[in-house]
């Protein structure tokens, strides 16, 4: 169903405003990328270090009651994740102060007194030290860098080198924008957020390639129109598809945000923001970069 008909929006004509906004988002992300490895951020257990304890109960545990128990027991900075199939509960504490053994005993006492009719055993106990956290930070940085290099290689091979550069700039912009927003909002940076950023890179690339594909098709049968007019026409031709696809993905992510639970809330939020930023960058960042490059 066609709900808005043919559009003739001058997207590239607004590129200066878009570059100003994108520049601010990118600078914010770069500041976050520098400060996060220095530990000046809300880092999760994966990066900051901490303790992970897994308990196996006889019966399923209500996660909300478990959280209240932990808070009342003095463990306010804890992350809980339930595994309903095995009646297991994963507890993660960030940078706990004191002896790990005493902390474990404290948690056991909390659940022993809080769930007297639901016995449990300690399934596993792990301690994530600062060294492992640093290594994970380094691995995460490598993962993002390799993915961007792969994007450059793929798009340059499929189109032209300039398209590859533009796609990498747009994808890098998207990752930095989400990272910066999460940093200033005080959201926890953990491996799940890094996973969301890599997923976002894949989505953003797909959206950008659709626009680039139409630009390439129109370049082959180019008429007297200028390159700016051709790019505008190409974006307008795929605008319907881009909006519908992004809206569909956003609806799914909105459902996860509303009902997905605390464990995947920030993951869903990162993707939700990322899809909006990725859709914007495909139109207002990637394509104008191609125009600027070819005008040299």
Short mmCIF file of N, CA and C in Angstrom, two decimals, residues 188-294:
data_model
loop_
_atom_site.label_atom_id
_atom_site.label_comp_id
_atom_site.label_asym_id
_atom_site.label_seq_id
_atom_site.Cartn_x
_atom_site.Cartn_y
_atom_site.Cartn_z
N UNK A 188 25.39 1.55 31.65
CA UNK A 188 26.51 0.65 31.86
C UNK A 188 27.06 0.15 30.53
N UNK A 189 28.38 0.19 30.38
CA UNK A 189 29.05 -0.33 29.18
C UNK A 189 29.55 -1.73 29.48
N UNK A 190 28.98 -2.73 28.84
CA UNK A 190 29.40 -4.12 29.06
C UNK A 190 29.47 -4.86 27.73
N UNK A 191 29.74 -6.15 27.80
CA UNK A 191 29.90 -6.93 26.55
C UNK A 191 28.60 -6.97 25.74
N UNK A 192 27.47 -6.92 26.44
CA UNK A 192 26.18 -6.94 25.73
C UNK A 192 26.01 -5.68 24.88
N UNK A 193 26.49 -4.56 25.39
CA UNK A 193 26.41 -3.31 24.62
C UNK A 193 27.36 -3.36 23.42
N UNK A 194 28.55 -3.95 23.62
CA UNK A 194 29.47 -4.12 22.48
C UNK A 194 28.83 -5.00 21.42
N UNK A 195 28.13 -6.06 21.85
CA UNK A 195 27.42 -6.92 20.91
C UNK A 195 26.36 -6.12 20.15
N UNK A 196 25.66 -5.24 20.87
CA UNK A 196 24.64 -4.41 20.22
C UNK A 196 25.28 -3.48 19.18
N UNK A 197 26.46 -2.94 19.50
CA UNK A 197 27.14 -2.04 18.56
C UNK A 197 27.56 -2.78 17.29
N UNK A 198 28.03 -4.03 17.45
CA UNK A 198 28.41 -4.82 16.27
C UNK A 198 27.18 -5.20 15.45
N UNK A 199 26.08 -5.51 16.13
CA UNK A 199 24.83 -5.81 15.42
C UNK A 199 24.36 -4.58 14.66
N UNK A 200 24.48 -3.43 15.32
CA UNK A 200 24.10 -2.17 14.69
C UNK A 200 24.94 -1.90 13.44
N UNK A 201 26.23 -2.21 13.51
CA UNK A 201 27.10 -1.99 12.36
C UNK A 201 26.59 -2.79 11.15
N UNK A 202 26.16 -4.02 11.40
CA UNK A 202 25.62 -4.86 10.33
C UNK A 202 24.33 -4.29 9.76
N UNK A 203 23.44 -3.83 10.63
CA UNK A 203 22.17 -3.26 10.16
C UNK A 203 22.41 -1.99 9.34
N UNK A 204 23.26 -1.12 9.89
CA UNK A 204 23.54 0.15 9.23
C UNK A 204 24.12 -0.08 7.84
N UNK A 205 25.02 -1.07 7.73
CA UNK A 205 25.63 -1.38 6.43
C UNK A 205 24.56 -1.83 5.45
N UNK A 206 23.66 -2.71 5.90
CA UNK A 206 22.60 -3.21 5.01
C UNK A 206 21.76 -2.06 4.47
N UNK A 207 21.40 -1.14 5.35
CA UNK A 207 20.58 -0.01 4.95
C UNK A 207 21.34 0.89 3.96
N UNK A 208 22.63 1.09 4.23
CA UNK A 208 23.44 1.94 3.35
C UNK A 208 23.62 1.30 1.98
N UNK A 209 23.82 -0.02 1.96
CA UNK A 209 24.04 -0.72 0.68
C UNK A 209 22.80 -0.61 -0.21
N UNK A 210 21.61 -0.62 0.38
CA UNK A 210 20.38 -0.49 -0.41
C UNK A 210 20.37 0.85 -1.15
N UNK A 211 20.74 1.92 -0.43
CA UNK A 211 20.78 3.25 -1.06
C UNK A 211 21.87 3.29 -2.13
N UNK A 212 23.06 2.75 -1.79
CA UNK A 212 24.18 2.75 -2.75
C UNK A 212 23.84 1.94 -4.00
N UNK A 213 23.11 0.84 -3.82
CA UNK A 213 22.75 -0.01 -4.95
C UNK A 213 21.89 0.77 -5.95
N UNK A 214 20.95 1.57 -5.41
CA UNK A 214 20.09 2.35 -6.30
C UNK A 214 20.89 3.47 -6.98
N UNK A 215 21.82 4.08 -6.24
CA UNK A 215 22.67 5.13 -6.85
C UNK A 215 23.48 4.53 -8.00
N UNK A 216 24.03 3.33 -7.78
CA UNK A 216 24.84 2.68 -8.82
C UNK A 216 23.99 2.38 -10.06
N UNK A 217 22.77 1.88 -9.84
CA UNK A 217 21.87 1.58 -10.97
C UNK A 217 21.58 2.84 -11.78
N UNK A 218 21.29 3.93 -11.06
CA UNK A 218 20.95 5.17 -11.75
C UNK A 218 22.16 5.80 -12.43
N UNK A 219 23.36 5.55 -11.89
CA UNK A 219 24.58 6.08 -12.54
C UNK A 219 24.79 5.43 -13.90
N UNK A 220 24.40 4.14 -14.02
CA UNK A 220 24.57 3.42 -15.28
C UNK A 220 23.68 3.98 -16.39
N UNK A 221 22.51 4.47 -16.01
CA UNK A 221 21.57 5.03 -17.01
C UNK A 221 21.39 6.53 -16.75
N UNK A 222 22.51 7.16 -16.44
CA UNK A 222 22.47 8.58 -16.07
C UNK A 222 22.02 9.45 -17.25
N UNK A 223 21.17 10.42 -16.94
CA UNK A 223 20.69 11.37 -17.96
C UNK A 223 21.45 12.69 -17.79
N UNK A 224 20.78 13.80 -18.04
CA UNK A 224 21.44 15.11 -17.94
C UNK A 224 21.44 15.67 -16.52
N UNK A 225 20.82 14.99 -15.61
CA UNK A 225 20.76 15.51 -14.24
C UNK A 225 22.14 15.51 -13.59
N UNK A 226 22.31 16.40 -12.63
CA UNK A 226 23.59 16.48 -11.92
C UNK A 226 23.70 15.30 -10.96
N UNK A 227 24.92 15.13 -10.41
CA UNK A 227 25.12 14.02 -9.46
C UNK A 227 24.26 14.21 -8.21
N UNK A 228 24.15 15.46 -7.76
CA UNK A 228 23.33 15.73 -6.57
C UNK A 228 21.87 15.36 -6.83
N UNK A 229 21.37 15.71 -8.02
CA UNK A 229 19.99 15.37 -8.37
C UNK A 229 19.80 13.85 -8.48
N UNK A 230 20.82 13.19 -9.03
CA UNK A 230 20.74 11.72 -9.17
C UNK A 230 20.71 11.04 -7.80
N UNK A 231 21.56 11.52 -6.88
CA UNK A 231 21.60 10.93 -5.54
C UNK A 231 20.28 11.19 -4.82
N UNK A 232 19.76 12.41 -4.96
CA UNK A 232 18.47 12.73 -4.34
C UNK A 232 17.37 11.81 -4.87
N UNK A 233 17.35 11.64 -6.19
CA UNK A 233 16.32 10.78 -6.80
C UNK A 233 16.47 9.34 -6.31
N UNK A 234 17.71 8.87 -6.19
CA UNK A 234 17.95 7.49 -5.74
C UNK A 234 17.45 7.30 -4.30
N UNK A 235 17.75 8.27 -3.44
CA UNK A 235 17.31 8.15 -2.04
C UNK A 235 15.78 8.16 -1.97
N UNK A 236 15.17 9.05 -2.74
CA UNK A 236 13.70 9.13 -2.74
C UNK A 236 13.06 7.84 -3.26
N UNK A 237 13.73 7.19 -4.21
CA UNK A 237 13.17 5.95 -4.76
C UNK A 237 13.17 4.80 -3.76
N UNK A 238 14.16 4.80 -2.85
CA UNK A 238 14.22 3.70 -1.85
C UNK A 238 13.73 4.17 -0.47
N UNK A 239 13.26 5.41 -0.39
CA UNK A 239 12.85 5.96 0.90
C UNK A 239 11.71 5.15 1.54
N UNK A 240 10.77 4.76 0.70
CA UNK A 240 9.62 3.99 1.19
C UNK A 240 10.08 2.69 1.84
N UNK A 241 10.97 2.01 1.15
CA UNK A 241 11.48 0.72 1.66
C UNK A 241 12.27 0.93 2.96
N UNK A 242 13.09 1.97 2.96
CA UNK A 242 13.91 2.25 4.14
C UNK A 242 13.05 2.54 5.37
N UNK A 243 12.04 3.39 5.18
CA UNK A 243 11.17 3.76 6.31
C UNK A 243 10.39 2.56 6.83
N UNK A 244 9.84 1.78 5.90
CA UNK A 244 9.03 0.61 6.31
C UNK A 244 9.90 -0.41 7.04
N UNK A 245 11.10 -0.69 6.50
CA UNK A 245 11.99 -1.66 7.15
C UNK A 245 12.40 -1.20 8.54
N UNK A 246 12.82 0.06 8.65
CA UNK A 246 13.26 0.58 9.95
C UNK A 246 12.12 0.60 10.95
N UNK A 247 10.92 0.99 10.50
CA UNK A 247 9.77 1.03 11.40
C UNK A 247 9.44 -0.37 11.92
N UNK A 248 9.52 -1.36 11.04
CA UNK A 248 9.25 -2.74 11.46
C UNK A 248 10.23 -3.19 12.53
N UNK A 249 11.52 -2.90 12.31
CA UNK A 249 12.53 -3.27 13.29
C UNK A 249 12.33 -2.52 14.60
N UNK A 250 11.98 -1.24 14.50
CA UNK A 250 11.76 -0.45 15.72
C UNK A 250 10.57 -0.95 16.52
N UNK A 251 9.53 -1.44 15.83
CA UNK A 251 8.38 -1.98 16.55
C UNK A 251 8.77 -3.21 17.37
N UNK A 252 9.60 -4.06 16.77
CA UNK A 252 10.07 -5.25 17.49
C UNK A 252 10.92 -4.84 18.70
N UNK A 253 11.81 -3.88 18.49
CA UNK A 253 12.68 -3.43 19.59
C UNK A 253 11.88 -2.72 20.67
N UNK A 254 10.82 -2.00 20.28
CA UNK A 254 9.97 -1.34 21.27
C UNK A 254 9.28 -2.38 22.16
N UNK A 255 8.87 -3.49 21.54
CA UNK A 255 8.24 -4.57 22.32
C UNK A 255 9.25 -5.17 23.30
N UNK A 256 10.50 -5.34 22.85
CA UNK A 256 11.54 -5.87 23.74
C UNK A 256 11.84 -4.89 24.87
N UNK A 257 11.83 -3.60 24.56
CA UNK A 257 12.07 -2.59 25.59
C UNK A 257 10.98 -2.61 26.65
N UNK A 258 9.74 -2.82 26.19
CA UNK A 258 8.60 -2.76 27.11
C UNK A 258 8.45 -4.04 27.93
N UNK A 259 8.74 -5.19 27.29
CA UNK A 259 8.44 -6.45 27.97
C UNK A 259 9.60 -7.42 28.00
N UNK A 260 10.77 -7.00 27.56
CA UNK A 260 11.91 -7.93 27.48
C UNK A 260 12.63 -8.18 28.79
N UNK A 261 12.32 -7.36 29.79
CA UNK A 261 13.00 -7.55 31.08
C UNK A 261 14.25 -6.72 31.22
N UNK A 262 14.76 -6.65 32.44
CA UNK A 262 15.89 -5.78 32.76
C UNK A 262 17.18 -6.22 32.09
N UNK A 263 17.36 -7.54 31.93
CA UNK A 263 18.63 -8.07 31.43
C UNK A 263 18.95 -7.57 30.02
N UNK A 264 17.94 -7.53 29.15
CA UNK A 264 18.19 -7.12 27.77
C UNK A 264 17.68 -5.71 27.48
N UNK A 265 17.30 -4.97 28.52
CA UNK A 265 16.74 -3.63 28.30
C UNK A 265 17.75 -2.70 27.61
N UNK A 266 18.95 -2.59 28.16
CA UNK A 266 19.95 -1.68 27.59
C UNK A 266 20.41 -2.16 26.21
N UNK A 267 20.47 -3.48 26.02
CA UNK A 267 20.81 -4.05 24.70
C UNK A 267 19.77 -3.61 23.66
N UNK A 268 18.49 -3.73 24.03
CA UNK A 268 17.41 -3.33 23.13
C UNK A 268 17.43 -1.83 22.90
N UNK A 269 17.74 -1.06 23.96
CA UNK A 269 17.78 0.40 23.83
C UNK A 269 18.90 0.83 22.88
N UNK A 270 20.07 0.18 23.00
CA UNK A 270 21.19 0.50 22.10
C UNK A 270 20.81 0.24 20.65
N UNK A 271 20.12 -0.88 20.41
CA UNK A 271 19.70 -1.19 19.04
C UNK A 271 18.63 -0.22 18.56
N UNK A 272 17.71 0.14 19.45
CA UNK A 272 16.62 1.06 19.09
C UNK A 272 17.21 2.40 18.64
N UNK A 273 18.11 2.95 19.45
CA UNK A 273 18.75 4.22 19.08
C UNK A 273 19.58 4.03 17.81
N UNK A 274 20.27 2.90 17.74
CA UNK A 274 21.15 2.62 16.61
C UNK A 274 20.41 2.53 15.29
N UNK A 275 19.22 1.92 15.30
CA UNK A 275 18.44 1.80 14.05
C UNK A 275 18.01 3.19 13.57
N UNK A 276 17.62 4.06 14.51
CA UNK A 276 17.23 5.43 14.13
C UNK A 276 18.44 6.18 13.55
N UNK A 277 19.57 6.07 14.26
CA UNK A 277 20.78 6.76 13.79
C UNK A 277 21.27 6.17 12.47
N UNK A 278 21.19 4.84 12.34
CA UNK A 278 21.65 4.16 11.12
C UNK A 278 20.80 4.54 9.91
N UNK A 279 19.49 4.66 10.11
CA UNK A 279 18.61 5.08 9.01
C UNK A 279 18.93 6.51 8.59
N UNK A 280 19.15 7.35 9.59
CA UNK A 280 19.50 8.76 9.31
C UNK A 280 20.83 8.86 8.55
N UNK A 281 21.83 8.07 9.00
CA UNK A 281 23.16 8.19 8.40
C UNK A 281 23.21 7.67 6.97
N UNK A 282 22.39 6.67 6.66
CA UNK A 282 22.36 6.14 5.28
C UNK A 282 21.94 7.23 4.30
N UNK A 283 21.05 8.11 4.77
CA UNK A 283 20.51 9.16 3.89
C UNK A 283 21.34 10.43 3.97
N UNK A 284 21.66 10.85 5.20
CA UNK A 284 22.25 12.18 5.40
C UNK A 284 23.77 12.18 5.58
N UNK A 285 24.39 11.00 5.70
CA UNK A 285 25.84 10.97 5.89
C UNK A 285 26.53 10.23 4.74
N UNK A 286 26.13 8.97 4.51
CA UNK A 286 26.83 8.14 3.51
C UNK A 286 26.72 8.72 2.10
N UNK A 287 25.50 9.02 1.68
CA UNK A 287 25.31 9.51 0.31
C UNK A 287 25.95 10.89 0.08
N UNK A 288 25.81 11.87 0.99
CA UNK A 288 26.51 13.15 0.81
C UNK A 288 28.03 13.01 0.77
N UNK A 289 28.59 12.03 1.50
CA UNK A 289 30.04 11.81 1.44
C UNK A 289 30.46 11.39 0.03
N UNK A 290 29.65 10.52 -0.59
CA UNK A 290 29.92 10.10 -1.97
C UNK A 290 29.89 11.32 -2.90
N UNK A 291 28.90 12.18 -2.69
CA UNK A 291 28.78 13.39 -3.53
C UNK A 291 30.00 14.29 -3.37
N UNK A 292 30.42 14.53 -2.13
CA UNK A 292 31.57 15.39 -1.89
C UNK A 292 32.84 14.81 -2.51
N UNK A 293 33.01 13.49 -2.39
CA UNK A 293 34.20 12.82 -2.91
C UNK A 293 34.26 12.94 -4.44
N UNK A 294 33.14 12.67 -5.09
CA UNK A 294 33.12 12.67 -6.56
C UNK A 294 33.18 14.06 -7.15
#
